[in-house]
CSV table of C-alpha atoms in Angstrom, one decimal:
chain,number,residue,atom,x,y,z
A,51,MET,CA,46.7,-48.7,10.4
A,52,SER,CA,43.7,-47.1,8.7
A,53,SER,CA,42.5,-43.7,9.8
A,54,LYS,CA,38.9,-44.5,8.9
A,55,GLN,CA,36.3,-44.1,11.6
A,56,TYR,CA,33.7,-46.8,12.0
A,57,GLU,CA,30.2,-46.9,13.5
A,58,THR,CA,28.6,-50.0,15.1
A,59,VAL,CA,25.0,-50.6,14.3
A,60,ILE,CA,23.1,-52.9,16.7
A,61,GLY,CA,19.7,-54.4,16.9
A,62,LEU,CA,18.5,-57.0,19.4
A,63,GLU,CA,16.2,-60.0,19.4
A,64,VAL,CA,15.2,-60.5,23.1
A,65,HIS,CA,13.5,-63.7,24.1
A,66,VAL,CA,11.6,-63.5,27.3
A,67,GLU,CA,10.2,-66.6,29.1
A,68,LEU,CA,6.7,-65.7,30.4
A,69,ALA,CA,5.8,-66.3,34.0
A,70,THR,CA,2.8,-68.6,33.4
A,71,LYS,CA,2.4,-71.7,35.5
A,72,THR,CA,1.7,-73.8,32.4
A,73,LYS,CA,3.1,-73.9,28.8
A,74,ILE,CA,1.8,-72.0,25.8
A,75,PHE,CA,-0.3,-74.7,24.1
A,76,CYS,CA,-0.7,-77.4,26.8
A,77,GLY,CA,-1.2,-77.8,30.6
A,78,CYS,CA,2.4,-79.0,31.4
A,79,SER,CA,4.2,-77.1,34.2
A,80,THR,CA,6.8,-74.5,33.4
A,81,ALA,CA,8.6,-74.7,36.8
A,82,PHE,CA,12.4,-74.3,36.4
A,83,GLY,CA,14.8,-77.0,37.6
A,84,ALA,CA,12.7,-80.2,37.3
A,85,GLU,CA,14.2,-83.6,36.4
A,86,PRO,CA,14.6,-83.9,32.6
A,87,ASN,CA,11.6,-84.9,30.6
A,88,THR,CA,9.2,-84.9,33.6
A,89,GLN,CA,7.1,-81.9,32.4
A,90,THR,CA,6.0,-83.1,29.0
A,91,CYS,CA,2.9,-84.4,27.2
A,92,PRO,CA,1.9,-85.4,23.6
A,93,VAL,CA,1.4,-81.7,22.6
A,94,CYS,CA,4.8,-80.3,23.7
A,95,THR,CA,6.7,-83.3,22.5
A,96,GLY,CA,5.0,-83.0,19.0
A,97,MET,CA,3.2,-86.3,18.9
A,98,PRO,CA,1.1,-86.9,15.8
A,99,GLY,CA,-2.6,-86.0,16.3
A,100,SER,CA,-2.1,-83.8,19.4
A,101,LEU,CA,-3.7,-80.4,19.1
A,102,PRO,CA,-2.4,-77.1,20.7
A,103,VAL,CA,-4.7,-74.7,22.6
A,104,LEU,CA,-3.5,-71.2,23.3
A,105,ASN,CA,-2.9,-70.2,27.0
A,106,LYS,CA,-4.9,-67.0,27.4
A,107,GLN,CA,-2.4,-65.6,30.0
A,108,VAL,CA,0.3,-65.7,27.4
A,109,LEU,CA,-1.7,-63.4,25.1
A,110,GLU,CA,-2.5,-61.1,28.0
A,111,TYR,CA,1.2,-60.8,29.1
A,112,ALA,CA,2.2,-60.2,25.4
A,113,ILE,CA,-0.3,-57.4,25.1
A,114,ALA,CA,0.6,-55.9,28.5
A,115,VAL,CA,4.3,-55.7,27.4
A,116,GLY,CA,3.3,-54.2,24.1
A,117,LEU,CA,1.3,-51.5,25.8
A,118,ALA,CA,4.1,-50.7,28.2
A,119,THR,CA,6.6,-50.4,25.3
A,120,ASN,CA,4.3,-48.1,23.3
A,121,CYS,CA,3.4,-50.6,20.6
A,122,GLU,CA,0.4,-50.9,18.4
A,123,ILE,CA,-1.6,-54.0,19.3
A,124,THR,CA,-2.6,-56.1,16.4
A,125,ARG,CA,-6.4,-56.6,16.7
A,126,TYR,CA,-6.4,-59.7,14.4
A,127,ALA,CA,-3.3,-61.8,14.9
A,128,ARG,CA,-2.5,-65.4,14.2
A,129,PHE,CA,0.2,-68.1,14.6
A,130,ASP,CA,2.5,-69.5,11.9
A,131,ARG,CA,4.7,-72.5,11.6
A,132,LYS,CA,8.5,-72.0,11.3
A,133,ASN,CA,9.9,-75.1,9.8
A,134,TYR,CA,13.3,-76.4,10.7
A,135,PHE,CA,14.9,-79.7,11.7
A,136,TYR,CA,16.9,-79.9,14.9
A,137,PRO,CA,16.8,-82.5,17.7
A,138,ASP,CA,15.5,-80.1,20.3
A,139,ASN,CA,12.5,-79.2,18.1
A,140,PRO,CA,10.2,-82.3,18.3
A,141,GLN,CA,7.6,-81.3,15.8
A,142,ASN,CA,10.2,-80.2,13.2
A,143,TYR,CA,8.5,-76.8,13.3
A,144,GLN,CA,8.2,-74.1,15.9
A,145,ILE,CA,4.9,-72.3,16.4
A,146,SER,CA,5.7,-68.6,16.1
A,147,GLN,CA,4.3,-65.4,14.5
A,148,LEU,CA,5.6,-63.9,11.3
A,149,TYR,CA,2.8,-62.3,9.2
A,150,LEU,CA,0.6,-60.9,12.0
A,151,PRO,CA,2.6,-60.5,15.2
A,152,ILE,CA,0.7,-59.4,18.3
A,153,CYS,CA,2.5,-56.0,18.8
A,154,ARG,CA,4.2,-53.6,16.3
A,155,ASN,CA,5.9,-50.2,15.9
A,156,GLY,CA,6.8,-49.4,19.6
A,157,GLY,CA,9.8,-48.0,21.3
A,158,VAL,CA,11.4,-47.3,24.7
A,159,GLU,CA,13.4,-44.3,25.8
A,160,ILE,CA,16.9,-44.8,27.2
A,161,GLU,CA,19.6,-42.6,28.6
A,162,THR,CA,22.7,-42.3,26.4
A,163,GLU,CA,26.3,-42.2,27.7
A,164,ALA,CA,26.4,-38.5,27.1
A,165,GLY,CA,23.5,-38.0,29.4
A,166,GLY,CA,20.9,-37.4,26.6
A,167,ARG,CA,17.9,-39.5,25.8
A,168,LYS,CA,17.0,-41.5,22.7
A,169,THR,CA,14.2,-43.8,21.7
A,170,VAL,CA,15.1,-47.4,20.6
A,171,GLY,CA,12.4,-48.5,18.2
A,172,ILE,CA,10.7,-51.9,18.6
A,173,HIS,CA,9.9,-53.4,15.3
A,174,GLU,CA,7.6,-56.1,16.7
A,175,ILE,CA,6.8,-58.4,19.6
A,176,HIS,CA,5.6,-61.8,18.8
A,177,MET,CA,4.6,-64.9,20.8
A,178,GLU,CA,6.1,-68.3,20.3
A,179,GLU,CA,7.0,-71.6,21.9
A,180,ASP,CA,10.4,-72.4,23.2
A,181,ALA,CA,12.4,-75.4,22.0
A,182,GLY,CA,13.8,-78.2,24.2
A,183,LYS,CA,17.3,-78.2,25.6
A,184,LEU,CA,20.2,-80.1,24.1
A,185,ILE,CA,22.7,-81.4,26.7
A,186,HIS,CA,26.1,-82.4,25.3
A,187,ASP,CA,27.7,-85.2,27.3
A,188,GLU,CA,31.4,-85.2,26.5
A,189,TRP,CA,32.1,-88.3,28.6
A,190,GLU,CA,29.7,-90.5,26.7
A,191,ASP,CA,30.3,-88.6,23.4
A,192,CYS,CA,26.6,-88.0,22.8
A,193,SER,CA,23.8,-85.4,23.1
A,194,LEU,CA,20.7,-85.8,25.2
A,195,VAL,CA,17.5,-83.8,24.9
A,196,ASP,CA,15.4,-82.4,27.7
A,197,TYR,CA,11.9,-81.5,26.5
A,198,ASN,CA,10.8,-79.8,29.7
A,199,ARG,CA,11.5,-76.4,28.1
A,200,SER,CA,9.7,-77.4,24.9
A,201,GLY,CA,6.5,-75.4,24.7
A,202,VAL,CA,7.4,-72.9,27.4
A,203,PRO,CA,5.9,-69.5,26.3
A,204,LEU,CA,8.1,-66.8,25.0
A,205,ILE,CA,7.7,-63.4,23.6
A,206,GLU,CA,10.4,-62.2,21.2
A,207,ILE,CA,11.0,-58.4,21.2
A,208,VAL,CA,12.7,-57.4,18.0
A,209,SER,CA,14.3,-53.9,18.1
A,210,GLU,CA,15.1,-51.6,15.2
A,211,PRO,CA,18.9,-51.3,14.5
A,212,ASP,CA,18.9,-48.1,16.6
A,213,MET,CA,21.7,-48.8,19.1
A,214,ARG,CA,25.3,-47.7,18.5
A,215,SER,CA,27.3,-49.0,21.5
A,216,ALA,CA,27.3,-51.7,24.2
A,217,GLU,CA,26.3,-49.1,26.7
A,218,GLU,CA,23.1,-48.3,24.8
A,219,VAL,CA,22.4,-52.0,24.5
A,220,ILE,CA,22.7,-52.6,28.2
A,221,ALA,CA,20.5,-49.5,29.0
A,222,TYR,CA,17.9,-50.8,26.6
A,223,LEU,CA,18.0,-54.3,28.1
A,224,GLU,CA,17.8,-52.9,31.7
A,225,LYS,CA,14.8,-50.8,30.7
A,226,LEU,CA,13.0,-53.8,29.1
A,227,ARG,CA,13.8,-56.0,32.1
A,228,LEU,CA,12.4,-53.5,34.6
A,229,ILE,CA,9.2,-53.0,32.5
A,230,ILE,CA,8.6,-56.7,32.3
A,231,GLN,CA,9.4,-57.4,35.9
A,232,TYR,CA,7.1,-54.6,37.0
A,233,LEU,CA,4.3,-56.2,34.9
A,234,GLY,CA,5.0,-59.5,36.6
A,235,ALA,CA,5.2,-61.0,33.1
A,236,SER,CA,8.7,-62.6,33.7
A,237,ASP,CA,11.4,-62.7,36.3
A,238,CYS,CA,13.9,-61.9,33.5
A,239,LYS,CA,16.7,-63.9,35.1
A,240,LEU,CA,19.5,-64.1,32.4
A,241,GLN,CA,21.4,-66.8,34.4
A,242,GLU,CA,18.3,-69.1,34.2
A,243,GLY,CA,17.6,-68.3,30.6
A,244,SER,CA,14.3,-66.5,31.2
A,245,MET,CA,15.7,-63.5,29.3
A,246,ARG,CA,18.0,-64.1,26.4
A,247,ALA,CA,19.4,-61.7,23.9
A,248,ASP,CA,20.7,-62.3,20.4
A,249,VAL,CA,22.8,-59.4,19.1
A,250,ASN,CA,22.6,-58.4,15.4
A,251,LEU,CA,25.6,-56.3,14.7
A,252,SER,CA,27.2,-54.7,11.7
A,253,VAL,CA,29.8,-51.9,11.2
A,254,ARG,CA,30.0,-49.2,8.6
A,255,GLU,CA,32.2,-46.2,7.9
A,256,ALA,CA,31.0,-43.2,10.0
A,257,GLY,CA,28.6,-41.1,8.0
A,258,ALA,CA,27.7,-43.9,5.6
A,259,ALA,CA,24.0,-44.3,4.8
A,260,ALA,CA,23.9,-48.0,4.0
A,261,PHE,CA,24.2,-50.7,6.7
A,262,GLY,CA,27.1,-53.1,6.6
A,263,THR,CA,26.6,-56.9,6.5
A,264,ARG,CA,25.3,-58.1,9.9
A,265,THR,CA,26.0,-61.1,12.0
A,266,GLU,CA,23.9,-62.6,14.7
A,267,MET,CA,25.5,-63.6,18.0
A,268,LYS,CA,23.9,-66.2,20.3
A,269,ASN,CA,24.7,-67.7,23.7
A,270,LEU,CA,24.7,-64.5,25.7
A,271,ASN,CA,23.5,-65.0,29.2
A,272,SER,CA,24.8,-61.9,31.1
A,273,PHE,CA,25.2,-58.2,30.5
A,274,LYS,CA,28.9,-58.6,30.9
A,275,ALA,CA,29.0,-61.3,28.1
A,276,ILE,CA,26.8,-59.1,25.9
A,277,SER,CA,29.3,-56.2,26.3
A,278,ARG,CA,32.3,-58.4,25.6
A,279,ALA,CA,30.6,-60.0,22.6
A,280,ILE,CA,29.8,-56.6,21.1
A,281,ALA,CA,33.4,-55.4,21.6
A,282,GLY,CA,34.8,-58.6,20.1
A,283,GLU,CA,32.5,-58.8,17.1
A,284,THR,CA,33.0,-55.1,16.3
A,285,GLU,CA,36.8,-55.6,16.3
A,286,ARG,CA,36.5,-58.8,14.2
A,287,GLN,CA,34.4,-57.1,11.5
A,288,ILE,CA,36.6,-54.0,11.3
A,289,ASP,CA,39.7,-56.2,10.9
A,290,LEU,CA,38.0,-58.1,8.0
A,291,ILE,CA,37.0,-54.8,6.3
A,292,GLU,CA,40.5,-53.3,6.8
A,293,SER,CA,42.1,-56.4,5.3
A,294,GLY,CA,39.9,-56.2,2.2
A,295,GLU,CA,37.8,-59.3,3.1
A,296,LYS,CA,34.0,-59.4,3.3
A,297,VAL,CA,31.9,-59.9,6.4
A,298,VAL,CA,29.7,-63.0,5.9
A,299,GLN,CA,26.0,-62.9,7.1
A,300,GLU,CA,25.9,-65.7,9.6
A,301,THR,CA,24.9,-66.8,13.0
A,302,ARG,CA,27.9,-66.9,15.5
A,303,ARG,CA,28.2,-68.4,18.9
A,304,TRP,CA,30.0,-66.3,21.6
A,305,ASP,CA,32.3,-68.2,23.9
A,306,ASP,CA,32.7,-65.9,26.9
A,307,THR,CA,35.5,-68.0,28.5
A,308,LYS,CA,37.7,-67.6,25.4
A,309,GLY,CA,36.5,-64.1,24.6
A,310,GLU,CA,35.8,-64.9,21.0
A,311,SER,CA,32.9,-66.0,18.7
A,312,TYR,CA,32.8,-68.7,16.0
A,313,ALA,CA,30.5,-69.4,13.1
A,314,MET,CA,27.5,-71.7,13.7
A,315,ARG,CA,25.6,-71.5,10.4
A,316,SER,CA,24.8,-69.1,7.6
A,317,LYS,CA,22.1,-66.7,8.6
A,318,GLU,CA,18.7,-67.8,7.3
A,319,ASP,CA,16.1,-65.5,6.0
A,320,ALA,CA,12.3,-65.9,6.5
A,321,GLN,CA,11.8,-67.8,3.3
A,322,ASP,CA,14.3,-70.5,4.4
A,323,TYR,CA,11.9,-71.4,7.2
A,324,ARG,CA,8.9,-71.9,4.8
A,325,TYR,CA,6.5,-70.2,7.1
A,326,PHE,CA,2.8,-70.8,6.7
A,327,PRO,CA,-0.2,-70.1,9.0
A,328,ASP,CA,-0.7,-72.8,11.6
A,329,PRO,CA,-3.8,-74.8,10.6
A,330,ASP,CA,-4.4,-76.1,14.2
A,331,LEU,CA,-4.7,-72.7,15.9
A,332,VAL,CA,-7.6,-70.3,15.4
A,333,PRO,CA,-6.8,-66.6,14.7
A,334,ILE,CA,-6.7,-64.2,17.7
A,335,ALA,CA,-9.2,-61.4,17.8
A,336,VAL,CA,-8.4,-58.8,20.5
A,337,SER,CA,-11.6,-57.1,21.5
A,338,ASP,CA,-12.0,-53.5,22.8
A,339,GLU,CA,-13.1,-54.9,26.1
A,340,MET,CA,-10.0,-57.2,26.5
A,341,LEU,CA,-7.6,-54.3,25.6
A,342,ALA,CA,-9.3,-52.0,28.1
A,343,GLN,CA,-9.1,-54.6,30.9
A,344,ILE,CA,-5.3,-55.2,30.2
A,345,ARG,CA,-4.7,-51.4,30.1
A,346,GLU,CA,-6.5,-50.9,33.3
A,347,LYS,CA,-4.4,-53.5,35.1
A,348,GLN,CA,-1.0,-51.9,34.0
A,349,PRO,CA,1.0,-51.3,37.2
A,350,GLU,CA,2.8,-48.2,38.4
A,351,PHE,CA,6.1,-48.3,36.6
A,352,ARG,CA,9.5,-47.2,37.9
A,353,THR,CA,9.4,-43.6,36.6
A,354,GLU,CA,6.0,-42.9,38.4
A,355,LYS,CA,7.2,-44.8,41.5
A,356,MET,CA,10.3,-42.7,41.8
A,357,ILE,CA,8.2,-39.5,41.6
A,358,ARG,CA,5.8,-40.8,44.3
A,359,TYR,CA,8.6,-42.0,46.6
A,360,LYS,CA,10.2,-38.5,46.4
A,361,GLU,CA,6.9,-36.9,47.4
A,362,ALA,CA,5.7,-39.4,50.0
A,363,PHE,CA,8.9,-40.7,51.7
A,364,ASP,CA,11.8,-38.8,53.3
A,365,ILE,CA,14.5,-40.9,51.7
A,366,PRO,CA,17.5,-39.8,49.6
A,367,ASP,CA,17.3,-39.8,45.7
A,368,TYR,CA,20.1,-42.5,45.6
A,369,ASP,CA,18.0,-44.8,47.8
A,370,ILE,CA,15.0,-44.2,45.6
A,371,GLU,CA,17.0,-45.1,42.5
A,372,ILE,CA,18.4,-48.4,44.0
A,373,ILE,CA,15.1,-49.5,45.6
A,374,THR,CA,12.9,-48.8,42.5
A,375,GLY,CA,15.6,-50.5,40.3
A,376,ASP,CA,14.2,-53.9,41.4
A,377,LYS,CA,10.5,-54.5,41.7
A,378,HIS,CA,11.0,-57.0,44.6
A,379,LEU,CA,13.0,-54.5,46.6
A,380,ALA,CA,10.3,-51.8,45.9
A,381,ASP,CA,7.5,-54.2,47.0
A,382,LEU,CA,9.5,-55.1,50.2
A,383,PHE,CA,10.1,-51.4,51.0
A,384,GLU,CA,6.5,-50.4,50.5
A,385,ALA,CA,5.0,-53.4,52.5
A,386,ALA,CA,7.4,-52.9,55.5
A,387,THR,CA,6.9,-49.1,55.5
A,388,ALA,CA,3.1,-49.6,55.5
A,389,ILE,CA,3.4,-51.8,58.6
A,390,CYS,CA,5.9,-49.7,60.7
A,391,ASN,CA,5.6,-46.3,59.1
A,392,GLN,CA,9.4,-45.8,59.2
A,393,PRO,CA,10.4,-45.3,55.5
A,394,LYS,CA,13.9,-44.1,56.3
A,395,LYS,CA,14.7,-47.0,58.6
A,396,VAL,CA,13.3,-49.5,56.2
A,397,SER,CA,15.4,-47.9,53.4
A,398,ASN,CA,18.5,-48.1,55.6
A,399,TRP,CA,18.1,-51.8,56.2
A,400,LEU,CA,17.6,-52.5,52.5
A,401,MET,CA,20.4,-50.2,51.4
A,402,GLY,CA,22.8,-51.4,54.1
A,403,GLU,CA,22.6,-54.9,55.4
A,404,THR,CA,20.3,-56.3,52.7
A,405,LEU,CA,22.5,-55.2,49.8
A,406,ARG,CA,25.6,-56.3,51.6
A,407,LEU,CA,24.4,-59.8,52.2
A,408,MET,CA,22.9,-60.1,48.7
A,409,LYS,CA,26.3,-59.3,47.3
A,410,GLU,CA,28.1,-61.6,49.7
A,411,LYS,CA,25.8,-64.5,49.1
A,412,GLU,CA,25.3,-63.7,45.3
A,413,THR,CA,21.5,-63.5,45.8
A,414,ASP,CA,18.9,-61.8,43.6
A,415,ALA,CA,16.3,-59.6,45.2
A,416,SER,CA,13.7,-62.0,43.9
A,417,ASP,CA,15.2,-64.7,46.1
A,418,LEU,CA,15.0,-62.7,49.4
A,419,ARG,CA,13.4,-64.8,52.1
A,420,PHE,CA,12.6,-62.4,54.9
A,421,SER,CA,9.1,-61.0,55.0
A,422,PRO,CA,8.2,-57.3,55.3
A,423,GLU,CA,6.4,-58.1,58.6
A,424,ASN,CA,9.6,-59.4,60.1
A,425,LEU,CA,11.6,-56.5,58.9
A,426,ALA,CA,9.1,-54.1,60.5
A,427,LYS,CA,9.2,-56.1,63.7
A,428,LEU,CA,13.1,-55.8,63.8
A,429,ILE,CA,12.8,-52.0,63.3
A,430,SER,CA,10.3,-51.9,66.2
A,431,LEU,CA,12.6,-53.9,68.5
A,432,THR,CA,15.5,-51.4,67.9
A,433,ASP,CA,13.2,-48.4,68.2
A,434,ALA,CA,12.0,-49.6,71.6
A,435,LYS,CA,15.6,-50.2,72.6
A,436,ALA,CA,14.7,-53.9,73.3
A,437,ILE,CA,17.9,-54.8,71.3
A,438,ASN,CA,20.9,-52.7,70.3
A,439,SER,CA,22.2,-52.1,66.8
A,440,SER,CA,24.8,-54.9,66.9
A,441,VAL,CA,22.3,-57.5,68.1
A,442,ALA,CA,19.8,-56.2,65.4
A,443,LYS,CA,22.4,-56.9,62.7
A,444,GLU,CA,23.1,-60.4,64.2
A,445,VAL,CA,19.3,-61.1,64.2
A,446,PHE,CA,18.9,-59.7,60.6
A,447,GLU,CA,21.6,-62.1,59.3
A,448,VAL,CA,19.6,-65.1,60.6
A,449,MET,CA,16.4,-63.5,59.3
A,450,PHE,CA,18.0,-63.0,55.9
A,451,GLU,CA,18.7,-66.8,55.7
A,452,GLU,CA,15.7,-68.3,57.4
A,453,ASN,CA,13.0,-65.6,57.8
A,454,ILE,CA,12.8,-66.1,61.5
A,455,ASP,CA,10.4,-64.0,63.6
A,456,PRO,CA,12.8,-61.6,65.3
A,457,GLU,CA,10.7,-61.1,68.4
A,458,GLN,CA,10.6,-64.9,69.1
A,459,TYR,CA,14.3,-65.3,68.2
A,460,VAL,CA,15.4,-62.5,70.6
A,461,GLU,CA,13.3,-64.0,73.4
A,462,GLU,CA,14.5,-67.5,72.8
A,463,LYS,CA,18.2,-66.6,72.6
A,464,GLY,CA,18.0,-64.1,75.5
A,465,LEU,CA,19.3,-61.2,73.4
A,466,LYS,CA,17.2,-58.5,74.9
A,467,THR,CA,19.1,-55.4,76.1
A,468,VAL,CA,19.7,-55.4,79.8
A,469,ASN,CA,18.0,-52.3,81.2
A,470,ASP,CA,18.8,-53.2,84.8
A,471,GLU,CA,20.7,-50.1,85.9
A,472,GLY,CA,22.1,-51.9,89.1
A,473,ALA,CA,23.5,-54.8,87.1
A,474,LEU,CA,25.0,-52.4,84.5
A,475,ARG,CA,26.6,-50.2,87.2
A,476,LYS,CA,28.1,-53.2,88.9
A,477,THR,CA,29.7,-54.4,85.5
A,478,VAL,CA,31.0,-50.9,84.7
A,479,GLU,CA,32.6,-50.6,88.1
A,480,GLU,CA,34.3,-54.0,87.6
A,481,VAL,CA,35.6,-52.9,84.1
A,482,ILE,CA,37.0,-49.6,85.6
A,483,ALA,CA,38.7,-51.6,88.4
A,484,ALA,CA,40.2,-54.1,85.9
A,485,ASN,CA,41.6,-51.4,83.5
A,486,PRO,CA,43.5,-48.8,85.6
A,487,GLN,CA,45.7,-47.8,82.6
A,488,SER,CA,42.7,-46.9,80.4
A,489,VAL,CA,41.2,-44.9,83.3
A,490,GLU,CA,44.5,-43.0,83.7
A,491,ASP,CA,44.6,-42.4,79.9
A,492,TYR,CA,41.1,-41.0,80.0
A,493,HIS,CA,41.9,-38.7,83.0
A,494,ASN,CA,45.0,-37.5,81.0
A,495,GLY,CA,42.7,-36.3,78.1
A,496,LYS,CA,42.8,-39.4,75.9
A,497,GLU,CA,39.1,-39.5,74.8
A,498,LYS,CA,39.7,-42.7,72.9
A,499,ALA,CA,40.3,-44.6,76.1
A,500,ILE,CA,36.6,-44.6,76.9
A,501,GLY,CA,35.9,-46.5,73.7
A,502,PHE,CA,38.0,-49.4,75.0
A,503,LEU,CA,36.1,-49.3,78.3
A,504,VAL,CA,32.8,-49.3,76.5
A,505,GLY,CA,34.0,-52.3,74.4
A,506,GLN,CA,35.0,-54.2,77.6
A,507,THR,CA,31.7,-53.5,79.2
A,508,MET,CA,29.7,-54.7,76.2
A,509,LYS,CA,31.9,-57.8,76.1
A,510,ALA,CA,31.1,-58.5,79.8
A,511,MET,CA,27.4,-57.9,79.2
A,512,LYS,CA,27.5,-60.3,76.1
A,513,GLY,CA,26.5,-57.4,73.8
A,514,LYS,CA,23.2,-57.0,75.6
A,515,ALA,CA,23.6,-53.5,76.9
A,516,ASP,CA,22.7,-50.2,75.3
A,517,PRO,CA,26.1,-48.7,74.2
A,518,GLY,CA,24.8,-45.1,74.8
A,519,MET,CA,23.8,-46.0,78.4
A,520,VAL,CA,27.2,-47.7,79.0
A,521,ASN,CA,29.0,-44.6,77.7
A,522,GLN,CA,27.0,-42.3,79.9
A,523,MET,CA,27.5,-44.4,83.0
A,524,LEU,CA,31.3,-44.7,82.4
A,525,LYS,CA,31.7,-41.0,82.1
A,526,GLU,CA,29.6,-40.5,85.2
A,527,LEU,CA,31.7,-43.0,87.3
A,528,LEU,CA,35.0,-41.8,85.9
A,529,LEU,CA,34.3,-38.3,86.8
A,530,SER,CA,33.0,-39.0,90.3
């Protein structure tokens, strides 16, 4: 075994599907999950004579992401044709940007494993159209093409080769994802393909100045798969170098089930795609006025939000970190707090029951159904002691699934706390009479015995009593 130390050098090409309602060069819908080939037209299927027209929202989103990642905005940009032949590419070229991309020379700061900070450079961000989707049917031994995705707007964020570990890669991706989500430019769902990362990776001896030969890995649709692919490819390249073989520059496909990658094709360079300016699209001139308007619309990002939460709301730092870590949670927190003015209680519901049910049901925050109004109503019901905490949790579970109005639900299901002291006293007396052993245990100093009696009373009251009131009344009657 060699004693040489190696360093991994990683750069990423991150494709982000933008949250426009229509495609980049036509009016077809971009909605996810439609029947195959139902969201197409002559433009996005590459029919001869059809002419593309740029969706202005795509340009605005691209510039907004560029500003948020400290890029220079190209004031005179244009589109180019990237020529290649593949069944999912109906025109036999993709409209992209090579010579004058919309954003250049940016960077985002990440935290390193050692607790320090470093800036990962962004070489460029360019706009382009997505290709269709090939579906391989093993039963029929054929491939089918769905062109719904063809023409869906993308930005490609090309980093500098500044990352040195899987941890740094994940930190960079999470930072990008949060920035883009906060902008509302994309939901960045890896599992739906709206954020995809290709990993360019090479290894070199520690301390060497020159980079090694890089490979590009595709088919990475989760942070876990990205980490595993980086570890697998690093090991593969080191093994090749150690055995005296050469690493070949190529595109590889990662198979997360098998935990290994395999070669797809030799890695092309720009000249292989025979780029040339697209003759059907006019150049883009970004005016001072447009840039100022986009800059003015930039939202409050996570770092500023965390500082404001610390100053404005009496909630723990850990809660702030989790809630601001997802824009949907942050929006829900702020809206519910604005209604009920109970930031700590809103935070408790989000950090407790909401996160528990999200994990249990494998749901993203963006898929949460309950409204901030209904969460605020539930908090008001418990504050007013109209329902107890166990009923509140039961109501919240239904609210999580169906966004029911908690006030109506409690009324319809008869879940309100019974505050009739006479009825409660009668039930407590019956529980005491039915459990002489527990009463004797309590009188003999066994404090836990009262817990059993509280439980029996709550059961008899069908959970509709205030546990504190039950406890107080039991002690009063047991000591009388």
